[in-house]
Tab-separated table of C-alpha atoms in Angstrom:
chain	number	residue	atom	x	y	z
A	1	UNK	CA	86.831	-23.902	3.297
A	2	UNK	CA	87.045	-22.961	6.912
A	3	UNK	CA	88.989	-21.236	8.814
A	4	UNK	CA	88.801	-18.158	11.481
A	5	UNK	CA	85.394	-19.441	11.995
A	6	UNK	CA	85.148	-18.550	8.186
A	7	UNK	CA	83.318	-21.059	6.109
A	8	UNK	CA	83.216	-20.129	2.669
A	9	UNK	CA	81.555	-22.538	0.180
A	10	UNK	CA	79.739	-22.234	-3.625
A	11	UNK	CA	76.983	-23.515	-4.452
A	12	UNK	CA	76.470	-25.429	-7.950
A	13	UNK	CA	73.146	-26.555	-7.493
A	14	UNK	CA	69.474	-24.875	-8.270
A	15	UNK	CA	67.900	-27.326	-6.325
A	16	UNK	CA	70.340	-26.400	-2.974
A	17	UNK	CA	69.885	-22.825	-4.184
A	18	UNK	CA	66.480	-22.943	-3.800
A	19	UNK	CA	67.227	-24.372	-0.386
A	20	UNK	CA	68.417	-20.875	0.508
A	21	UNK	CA	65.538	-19.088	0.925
A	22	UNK	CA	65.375	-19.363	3.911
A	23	UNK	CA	68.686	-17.875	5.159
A	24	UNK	CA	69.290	-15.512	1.808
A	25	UNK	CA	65.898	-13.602	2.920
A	26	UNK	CA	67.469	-12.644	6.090
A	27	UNK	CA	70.632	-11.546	4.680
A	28	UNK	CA	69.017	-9.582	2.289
A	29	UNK	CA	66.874	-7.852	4.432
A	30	UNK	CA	70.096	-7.215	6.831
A	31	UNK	CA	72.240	-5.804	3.703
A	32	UNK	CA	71.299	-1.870	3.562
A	33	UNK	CA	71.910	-1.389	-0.072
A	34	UNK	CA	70.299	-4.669	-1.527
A	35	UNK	CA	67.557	-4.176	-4.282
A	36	UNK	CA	64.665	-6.346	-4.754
A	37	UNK	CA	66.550	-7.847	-7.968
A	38	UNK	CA	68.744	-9.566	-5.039
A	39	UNK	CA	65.931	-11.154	-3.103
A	40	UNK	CA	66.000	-14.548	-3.141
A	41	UNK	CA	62.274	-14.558	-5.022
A	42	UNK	CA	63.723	-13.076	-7.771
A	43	UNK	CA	67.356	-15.151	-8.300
A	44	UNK	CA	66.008	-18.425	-7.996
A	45	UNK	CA	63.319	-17.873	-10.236
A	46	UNK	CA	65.221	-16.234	-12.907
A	47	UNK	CA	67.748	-19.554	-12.518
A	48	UNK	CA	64.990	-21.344	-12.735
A	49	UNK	CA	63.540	-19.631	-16.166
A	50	UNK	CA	66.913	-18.810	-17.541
A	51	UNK	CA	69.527	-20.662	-16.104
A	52	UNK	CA	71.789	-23.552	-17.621
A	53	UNK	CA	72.795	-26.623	-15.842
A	54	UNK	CA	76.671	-26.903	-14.345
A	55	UNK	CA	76.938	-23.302	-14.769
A	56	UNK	CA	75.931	-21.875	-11.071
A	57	UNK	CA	78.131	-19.989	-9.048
A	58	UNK	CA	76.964	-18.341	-5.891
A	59	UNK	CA	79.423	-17.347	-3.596
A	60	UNK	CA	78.167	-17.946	0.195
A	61	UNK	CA	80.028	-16.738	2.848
A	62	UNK	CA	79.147	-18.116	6.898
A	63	UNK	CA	80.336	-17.229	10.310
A	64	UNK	CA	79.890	-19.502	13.470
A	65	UNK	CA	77.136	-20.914	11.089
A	66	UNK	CA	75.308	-17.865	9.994
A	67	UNK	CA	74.947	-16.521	6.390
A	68	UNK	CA	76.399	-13.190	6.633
A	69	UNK	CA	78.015	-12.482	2.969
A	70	UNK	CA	76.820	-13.661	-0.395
A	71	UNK	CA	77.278	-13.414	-4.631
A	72	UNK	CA	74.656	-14.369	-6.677
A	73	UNK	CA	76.866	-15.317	-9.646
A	74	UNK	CA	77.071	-17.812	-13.522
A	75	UNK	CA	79.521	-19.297	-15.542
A	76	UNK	CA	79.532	-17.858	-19.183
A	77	UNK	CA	82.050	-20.337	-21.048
A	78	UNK	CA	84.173	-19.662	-23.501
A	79	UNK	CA	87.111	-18.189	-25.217
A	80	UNK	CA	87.031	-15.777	-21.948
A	81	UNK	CA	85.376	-17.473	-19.353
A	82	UNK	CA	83.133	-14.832	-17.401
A	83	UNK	CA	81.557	-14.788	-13.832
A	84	UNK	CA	78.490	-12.427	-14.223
A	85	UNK	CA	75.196	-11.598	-11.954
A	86	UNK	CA	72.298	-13.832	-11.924
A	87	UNK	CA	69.188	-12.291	-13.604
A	88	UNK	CA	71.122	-11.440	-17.024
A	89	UNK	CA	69.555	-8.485	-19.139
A	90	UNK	CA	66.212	-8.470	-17.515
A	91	UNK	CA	67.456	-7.621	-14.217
A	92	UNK	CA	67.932	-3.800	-13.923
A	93	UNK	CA	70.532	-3.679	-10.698
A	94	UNK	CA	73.293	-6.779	-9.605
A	95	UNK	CA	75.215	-6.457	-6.461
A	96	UNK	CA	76.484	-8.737	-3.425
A	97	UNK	CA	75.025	-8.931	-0.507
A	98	UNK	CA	76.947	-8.547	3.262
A	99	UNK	CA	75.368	-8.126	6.622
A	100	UNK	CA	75.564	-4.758	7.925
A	101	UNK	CA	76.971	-2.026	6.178
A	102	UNK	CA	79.387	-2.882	2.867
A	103	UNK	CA	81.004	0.234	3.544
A	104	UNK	CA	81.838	-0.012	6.999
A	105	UNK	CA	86.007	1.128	8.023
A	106	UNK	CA	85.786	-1.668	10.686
A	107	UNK	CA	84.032	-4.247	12.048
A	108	UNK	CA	81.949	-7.435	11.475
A	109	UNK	CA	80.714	-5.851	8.168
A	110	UNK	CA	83.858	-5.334	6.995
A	111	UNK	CA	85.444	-8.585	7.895
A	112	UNK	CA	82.623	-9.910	6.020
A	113	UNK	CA	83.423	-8.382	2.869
A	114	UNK	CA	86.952	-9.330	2.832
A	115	UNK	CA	86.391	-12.728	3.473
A	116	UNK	CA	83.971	-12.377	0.363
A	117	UNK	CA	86.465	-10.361	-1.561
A	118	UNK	CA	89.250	-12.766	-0.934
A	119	UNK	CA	86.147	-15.853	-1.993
A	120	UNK	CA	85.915	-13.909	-5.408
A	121	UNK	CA	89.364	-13.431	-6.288
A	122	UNK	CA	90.216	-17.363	-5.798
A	123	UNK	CA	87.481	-17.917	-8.305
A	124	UNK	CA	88.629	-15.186	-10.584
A	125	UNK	CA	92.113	-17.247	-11.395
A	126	UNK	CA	90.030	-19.401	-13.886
A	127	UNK	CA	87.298	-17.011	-15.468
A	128	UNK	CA	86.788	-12.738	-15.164
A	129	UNK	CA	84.180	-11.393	-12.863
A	130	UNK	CA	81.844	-9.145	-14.953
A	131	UNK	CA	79.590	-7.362	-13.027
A	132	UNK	CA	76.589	-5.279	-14.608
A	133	UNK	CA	74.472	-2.591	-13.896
A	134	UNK	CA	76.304	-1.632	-10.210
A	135	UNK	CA	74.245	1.860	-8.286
A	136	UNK	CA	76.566	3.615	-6.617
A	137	UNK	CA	76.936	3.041	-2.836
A	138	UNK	CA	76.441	-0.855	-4.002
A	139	UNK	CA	78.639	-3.629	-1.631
A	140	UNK	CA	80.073	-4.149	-4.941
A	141	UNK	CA	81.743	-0.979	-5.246
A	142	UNK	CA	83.056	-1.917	-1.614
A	143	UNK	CA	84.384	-5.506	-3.804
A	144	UNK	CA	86.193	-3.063	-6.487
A	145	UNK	CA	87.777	-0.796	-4.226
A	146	UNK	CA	89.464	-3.298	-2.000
A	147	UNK	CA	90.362	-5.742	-4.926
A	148	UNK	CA	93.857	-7.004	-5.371
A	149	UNK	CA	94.435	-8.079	-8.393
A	150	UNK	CA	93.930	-6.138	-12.390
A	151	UNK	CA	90.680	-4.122	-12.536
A	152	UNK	CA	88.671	-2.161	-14.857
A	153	UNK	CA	85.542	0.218	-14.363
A	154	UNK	CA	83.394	1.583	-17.439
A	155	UNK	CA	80.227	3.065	-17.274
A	156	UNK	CA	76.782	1.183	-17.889
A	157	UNK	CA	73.227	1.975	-18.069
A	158	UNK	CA	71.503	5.246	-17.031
A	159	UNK	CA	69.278	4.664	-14.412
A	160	UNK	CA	66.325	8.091	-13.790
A	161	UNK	CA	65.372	9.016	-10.496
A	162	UNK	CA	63.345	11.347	-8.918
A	163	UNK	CA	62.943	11.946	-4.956
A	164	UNK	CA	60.290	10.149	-3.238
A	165	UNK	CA	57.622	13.348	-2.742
A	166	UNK	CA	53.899	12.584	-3.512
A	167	UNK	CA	52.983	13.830	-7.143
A	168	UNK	CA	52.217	17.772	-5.547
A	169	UNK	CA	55.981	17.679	-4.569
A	170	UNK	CA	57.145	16.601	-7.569
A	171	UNK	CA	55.114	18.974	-9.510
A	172	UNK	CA	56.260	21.577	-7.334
A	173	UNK	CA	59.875	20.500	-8.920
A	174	UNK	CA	58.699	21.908	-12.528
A	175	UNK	CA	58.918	25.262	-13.976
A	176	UNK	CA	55.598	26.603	-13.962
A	177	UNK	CA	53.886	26.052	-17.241
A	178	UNK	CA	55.035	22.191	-17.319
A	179	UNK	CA	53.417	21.724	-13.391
A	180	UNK	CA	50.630	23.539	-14.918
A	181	UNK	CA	50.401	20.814	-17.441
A	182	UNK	CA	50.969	18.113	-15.219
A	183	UNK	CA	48.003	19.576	-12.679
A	184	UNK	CA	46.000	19.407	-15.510
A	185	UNK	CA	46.880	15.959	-16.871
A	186	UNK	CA	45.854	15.191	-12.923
A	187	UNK	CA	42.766	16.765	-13.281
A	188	UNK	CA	41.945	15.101	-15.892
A	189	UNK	CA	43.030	11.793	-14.742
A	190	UNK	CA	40.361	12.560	-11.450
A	191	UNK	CA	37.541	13.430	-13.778
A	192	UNK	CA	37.647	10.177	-15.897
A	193	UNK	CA	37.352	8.461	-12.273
A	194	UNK	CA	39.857	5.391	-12.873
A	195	UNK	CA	39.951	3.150	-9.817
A	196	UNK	CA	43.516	1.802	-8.705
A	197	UNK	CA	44.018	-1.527	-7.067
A	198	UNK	CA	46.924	-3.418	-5.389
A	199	UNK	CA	46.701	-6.747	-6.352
A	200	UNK	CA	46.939	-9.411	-3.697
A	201	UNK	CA	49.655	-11.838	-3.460
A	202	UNK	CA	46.936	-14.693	-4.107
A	203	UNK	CA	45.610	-12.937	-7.529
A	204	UNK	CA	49.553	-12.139	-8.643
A	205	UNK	CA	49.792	-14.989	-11.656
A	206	UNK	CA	46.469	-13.920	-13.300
A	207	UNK	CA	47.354	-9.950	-13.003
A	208	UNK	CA	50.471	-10.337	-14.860
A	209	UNK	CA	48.202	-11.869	-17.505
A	210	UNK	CA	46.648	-8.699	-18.299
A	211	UNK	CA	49.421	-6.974	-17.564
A	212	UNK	CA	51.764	-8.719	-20.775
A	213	UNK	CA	49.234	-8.301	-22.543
A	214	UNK	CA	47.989	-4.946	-22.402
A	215	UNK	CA	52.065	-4.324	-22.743
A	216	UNK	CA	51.822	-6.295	-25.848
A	217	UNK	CA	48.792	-4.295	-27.492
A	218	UNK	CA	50.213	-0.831	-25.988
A	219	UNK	CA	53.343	-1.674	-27.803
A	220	UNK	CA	52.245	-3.437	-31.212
A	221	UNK	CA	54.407	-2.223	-34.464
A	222	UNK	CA	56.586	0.177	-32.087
A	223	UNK	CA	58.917	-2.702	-31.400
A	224	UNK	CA	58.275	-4.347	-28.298
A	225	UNK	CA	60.783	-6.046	-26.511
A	226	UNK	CA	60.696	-9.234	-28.097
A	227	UNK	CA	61.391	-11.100	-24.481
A	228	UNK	CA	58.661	-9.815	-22.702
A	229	UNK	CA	56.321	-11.847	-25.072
A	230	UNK	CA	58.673	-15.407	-24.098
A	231	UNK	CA	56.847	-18.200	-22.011
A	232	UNK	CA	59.927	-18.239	-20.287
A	233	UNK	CA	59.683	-14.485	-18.871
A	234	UNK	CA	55.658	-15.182	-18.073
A	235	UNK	CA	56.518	-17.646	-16.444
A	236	UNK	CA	59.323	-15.802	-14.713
A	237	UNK	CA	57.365	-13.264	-13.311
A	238	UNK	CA	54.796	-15.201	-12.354
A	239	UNK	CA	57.367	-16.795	-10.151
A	240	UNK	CA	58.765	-14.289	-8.582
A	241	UNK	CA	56.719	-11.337	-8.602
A	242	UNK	CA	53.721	-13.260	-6.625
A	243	UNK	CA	56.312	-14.274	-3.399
A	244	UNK	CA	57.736	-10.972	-3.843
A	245	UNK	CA	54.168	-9.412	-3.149
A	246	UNK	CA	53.679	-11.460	-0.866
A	247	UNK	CA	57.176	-10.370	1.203
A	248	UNK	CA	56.250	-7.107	0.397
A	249	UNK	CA	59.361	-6.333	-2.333
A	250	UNK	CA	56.981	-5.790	-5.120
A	251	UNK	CA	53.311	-4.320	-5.796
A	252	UNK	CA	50.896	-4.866	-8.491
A	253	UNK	CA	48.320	-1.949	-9.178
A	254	UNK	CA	45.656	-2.513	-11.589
A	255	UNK	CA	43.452	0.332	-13.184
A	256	UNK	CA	39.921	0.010	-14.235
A	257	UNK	CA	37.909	2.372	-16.035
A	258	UNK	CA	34.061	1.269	-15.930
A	259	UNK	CA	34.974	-1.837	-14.610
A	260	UNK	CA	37.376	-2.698	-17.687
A	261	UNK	CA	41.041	-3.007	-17.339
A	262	UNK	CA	42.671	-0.389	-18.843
A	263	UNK	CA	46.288	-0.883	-17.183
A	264	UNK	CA	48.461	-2.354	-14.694
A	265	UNK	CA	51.841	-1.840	-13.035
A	266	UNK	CA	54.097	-3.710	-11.841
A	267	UNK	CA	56.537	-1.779	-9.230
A	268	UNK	CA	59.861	-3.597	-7.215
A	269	UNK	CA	60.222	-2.165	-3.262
A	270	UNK	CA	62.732	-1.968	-0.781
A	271	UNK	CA	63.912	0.509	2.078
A	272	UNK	CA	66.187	2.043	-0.337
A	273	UNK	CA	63.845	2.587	-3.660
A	274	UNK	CA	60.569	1.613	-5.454
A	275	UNK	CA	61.102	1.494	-8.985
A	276	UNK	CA	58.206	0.981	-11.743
A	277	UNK	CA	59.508	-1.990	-13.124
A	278	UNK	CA	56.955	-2.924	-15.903
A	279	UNK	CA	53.449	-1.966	-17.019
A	280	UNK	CA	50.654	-1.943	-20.168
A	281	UNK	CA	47.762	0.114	-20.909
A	282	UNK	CA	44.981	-0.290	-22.675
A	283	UNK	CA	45.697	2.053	-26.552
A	284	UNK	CA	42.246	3.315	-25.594
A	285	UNK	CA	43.133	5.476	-23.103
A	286	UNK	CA	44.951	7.587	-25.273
A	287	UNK	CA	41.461	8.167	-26.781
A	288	UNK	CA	40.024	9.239	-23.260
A	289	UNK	CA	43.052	11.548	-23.025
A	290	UNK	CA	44.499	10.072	-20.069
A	291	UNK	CA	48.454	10.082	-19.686
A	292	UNK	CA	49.327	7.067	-18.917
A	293	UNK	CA	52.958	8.306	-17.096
A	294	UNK	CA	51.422	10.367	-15.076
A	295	UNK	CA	48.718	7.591	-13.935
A	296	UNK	CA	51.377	5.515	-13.311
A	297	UNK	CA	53.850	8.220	-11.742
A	298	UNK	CA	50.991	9.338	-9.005
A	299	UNK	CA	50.888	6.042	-7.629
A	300	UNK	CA	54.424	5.292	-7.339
A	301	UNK	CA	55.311	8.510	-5.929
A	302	UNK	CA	52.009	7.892	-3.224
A	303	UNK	CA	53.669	4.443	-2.425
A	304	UNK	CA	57.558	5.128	-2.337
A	305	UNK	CA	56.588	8.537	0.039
A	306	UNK	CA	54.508	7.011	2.321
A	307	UNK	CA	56.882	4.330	2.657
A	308	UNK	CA	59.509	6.743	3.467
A	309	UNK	CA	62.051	4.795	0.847
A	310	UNK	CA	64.682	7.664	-0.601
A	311	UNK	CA	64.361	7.431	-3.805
A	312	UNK	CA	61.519	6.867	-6.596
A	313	UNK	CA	63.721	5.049	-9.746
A	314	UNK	CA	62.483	5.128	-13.103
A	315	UNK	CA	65.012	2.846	-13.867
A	316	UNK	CA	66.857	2.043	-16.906
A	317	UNK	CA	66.634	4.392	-19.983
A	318	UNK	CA	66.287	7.705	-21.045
A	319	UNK	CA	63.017	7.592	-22.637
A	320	UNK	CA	61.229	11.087	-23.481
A	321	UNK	CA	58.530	10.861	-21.169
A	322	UNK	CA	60.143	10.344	-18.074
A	323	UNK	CA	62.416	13.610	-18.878
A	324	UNK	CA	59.375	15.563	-18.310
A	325	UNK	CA	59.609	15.086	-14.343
A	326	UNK	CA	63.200	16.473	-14.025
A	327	UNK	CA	64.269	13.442	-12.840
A	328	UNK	CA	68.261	13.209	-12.047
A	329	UNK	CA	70.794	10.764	-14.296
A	330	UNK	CA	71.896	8.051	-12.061
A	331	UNK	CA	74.640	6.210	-14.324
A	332	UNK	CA	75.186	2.300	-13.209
A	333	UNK	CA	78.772	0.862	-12.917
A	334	UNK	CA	80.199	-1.828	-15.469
A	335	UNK	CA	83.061	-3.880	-12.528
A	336	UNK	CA	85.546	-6.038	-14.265
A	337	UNK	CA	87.821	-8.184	-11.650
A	338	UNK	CA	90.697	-10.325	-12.604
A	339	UNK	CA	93.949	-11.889	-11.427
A	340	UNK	CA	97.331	-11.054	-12.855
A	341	UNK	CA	96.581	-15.297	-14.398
A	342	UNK	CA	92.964	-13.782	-16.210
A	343	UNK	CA	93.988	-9.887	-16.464
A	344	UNK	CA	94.457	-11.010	-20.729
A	345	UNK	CA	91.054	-11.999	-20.782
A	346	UNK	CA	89.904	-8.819	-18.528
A	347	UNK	CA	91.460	-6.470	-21.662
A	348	UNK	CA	90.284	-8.182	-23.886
A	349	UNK	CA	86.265	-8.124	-22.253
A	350	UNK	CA	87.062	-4.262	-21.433
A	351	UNK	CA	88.568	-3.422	-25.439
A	352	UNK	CA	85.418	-4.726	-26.803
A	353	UNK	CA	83.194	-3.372	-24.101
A	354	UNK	CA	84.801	0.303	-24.838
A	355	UNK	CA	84.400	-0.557	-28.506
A	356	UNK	CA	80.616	-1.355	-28.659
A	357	UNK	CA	80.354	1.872	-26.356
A	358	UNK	CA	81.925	4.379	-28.778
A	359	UNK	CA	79.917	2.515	-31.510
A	360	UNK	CA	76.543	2.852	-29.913
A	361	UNK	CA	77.579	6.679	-29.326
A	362	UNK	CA	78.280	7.384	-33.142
A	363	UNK	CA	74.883	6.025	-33.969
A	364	UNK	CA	73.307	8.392	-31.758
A	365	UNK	CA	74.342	11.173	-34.022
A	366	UNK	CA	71.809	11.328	-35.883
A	367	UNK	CA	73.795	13.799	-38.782
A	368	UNK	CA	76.715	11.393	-39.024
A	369	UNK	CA	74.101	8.386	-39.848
A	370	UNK	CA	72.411	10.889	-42.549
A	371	UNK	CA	76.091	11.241	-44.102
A	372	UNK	CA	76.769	7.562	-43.877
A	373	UNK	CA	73.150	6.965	-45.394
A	374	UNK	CA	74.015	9.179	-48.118
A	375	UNK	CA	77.372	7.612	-48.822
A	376	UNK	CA	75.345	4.353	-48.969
A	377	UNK	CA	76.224	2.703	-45.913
């Protein structure tokens, strides 16, 4: 479609998404809040991995020729047809992408994201847009404000983040006798002399070997997640993560001890965050005493400071150990878009979204599973 030197098309096809590339990387380095989940290294490969024929719908947006808005975007058929984010449940942040800034009054930014806008809300007269995992300050919340038709925002994951200070600043953060923990944890960490690598692009495939499985050993019979041991996701990473290194929107860091690899990291960069991504370590350095969080946490914070990024993410969950750094809740965005045609099917996705919500919070009590427990249940 064309029009005001608009030309707004969708592509269907992995083969002319892949053709992309090109073009996508530049947008994506021009769009301010982007996250490496929306390089192009990191779509096309989970398409690739994950994706199913027919069902492709990425939302391009040109002017006078040049890419300057975009939506990375499925099909999910059925009884409510759904437009969601490419990169499904292994992908930690989904947003569109717009040159300039999303949240710009005026301007070509703006223009940008209304013609985008406008793209989305044609589509959404046949299926709901269901958007996952959106930060705040995303050019998706830009999307949900300026939408025209039904809408509906819930709340999603809950992303941790801490400031981007090397490890003495974030120490500094701590009441005293935890930083005087965590200085010793360091201390100990510099005694036991562990050497830290970052892997080369070229060496990428074979370092997220070890990495899966030293993530497999560190996490036998405490449930690992059962994807993370797929061919699929391997193969996945492998994919991605090596072109990312190599564009500098991720970093592998290996650690030896005595020339053994004890554990490896796999971060995701970008001007605004780094955020530790995956890793595995070696059960035996629980032996030597060595914390592996804090290992992990001093080279982050060394990489994301000196990088001058804003913010060092811990990313999805709430899990114990990261609670020890103080970091801040940052709680992702669930964006449901319809027309007044789909807004049935938008209730009926947000009812049973709000459902599984208050379900997953009366598990957490752990007394009112005791009593149900009791009662048999």
């Amino acid at each position: 479609m064309t029009g005001n030197a608009w030309e707004i098309s969708v592509c269907r096809d992995g083969d002319d998404f892949g053709r992309l590339a090109g073009e996508w990387t530049e947008l994506h380095r021009r769009c301010p809040t982007a996250t490496p989940f929306q390089s192009h290294s990191w779509l096309h490969s989970w398409w690739t991995s994950y994706g199913s024929p027919g069902r492709l719908r990425v939302v391009l947006v040109r002017r006078a020729g040049r890419l300057v808005a975009a939506a990375p975007l499925r099909l999910v058929p059925g009884p409510v047809p759904l437009l969601t984010h490419l990169g499904g449940e292994i992908t930690d942040f989904s947003d569109v992408l717009v040159d300039g800034d999303p949240h710009a009054a005026s301007g070509p930014a703006a223009e940008a994201m209304g013609a985008l806008t406008a793209a989305l809300h044609r589509l959404a007269r046949t299926a709901v847009i269901d958007l996952r995992e959106v930060r705040d300050g995303a050019a998706a919340q830009r999307v949900y404000a300026d939408w025209p038709g039904p809408r509906h925002r819930m709340d999603d994951s809950v992303c941790m983040e801490l400031p981007a200070l090397p490890i003495d600043g974030l120490v500094a953060r701590l009441p005293s006798a935890r930083a005087q923990r965590a200085r010793s944890k360091l201390r100990r960490l510099d005694r036991l002399g562990i050497e830290e690598r970052a892997v080369p692009a070229a060496e990428v495939p074979e370092a997220l070997r070890g990495l899966l499985r030293l993530h497999q050993r560190q996490w036998a019979d405490r449930g690992v997640n059962p994807e993370h041991l797929t061919p699929r996701f391997q193969e996945h990473l492998q994919r991605a993560v090596g072109a990312m290194v190599a564009s500098g929107d991720a970093m592998v860091t290996e650690f030896r001890l005595d020339g053994d690899l004890v554990a490896a990291d796999l971060t995701l960069l970008s001007p605004l965050l780094s955020g530790g991504y995956l890793y595995g370590a070696d059960p035996r350095l629980r032996s030597s005493k060595a914390d592996v969080a804090t290992l992990l946490l001093r080279n982050g914070a060394r990489e994301s400071s000196a990088a001058g990024r804003g913010t060092l993410s811990l990313l999805r969950g709430r899990e114990p150990y990261k609670s020890h750094w103080r970091p801040e809740p940052a709680v992702s965005a669930r964006l449901l878009l319809s027309t007044r045609r789909t807004a049935p099917g938008l209730l009926l996705r947000a009812g049973c979204a709000e459902a599984r919500h208050r379900a997953a919070d009366a598990l957490r009590d752990r007394d009112w599973v005791r009593r149900l427990r009791r009662l048999g249940g």
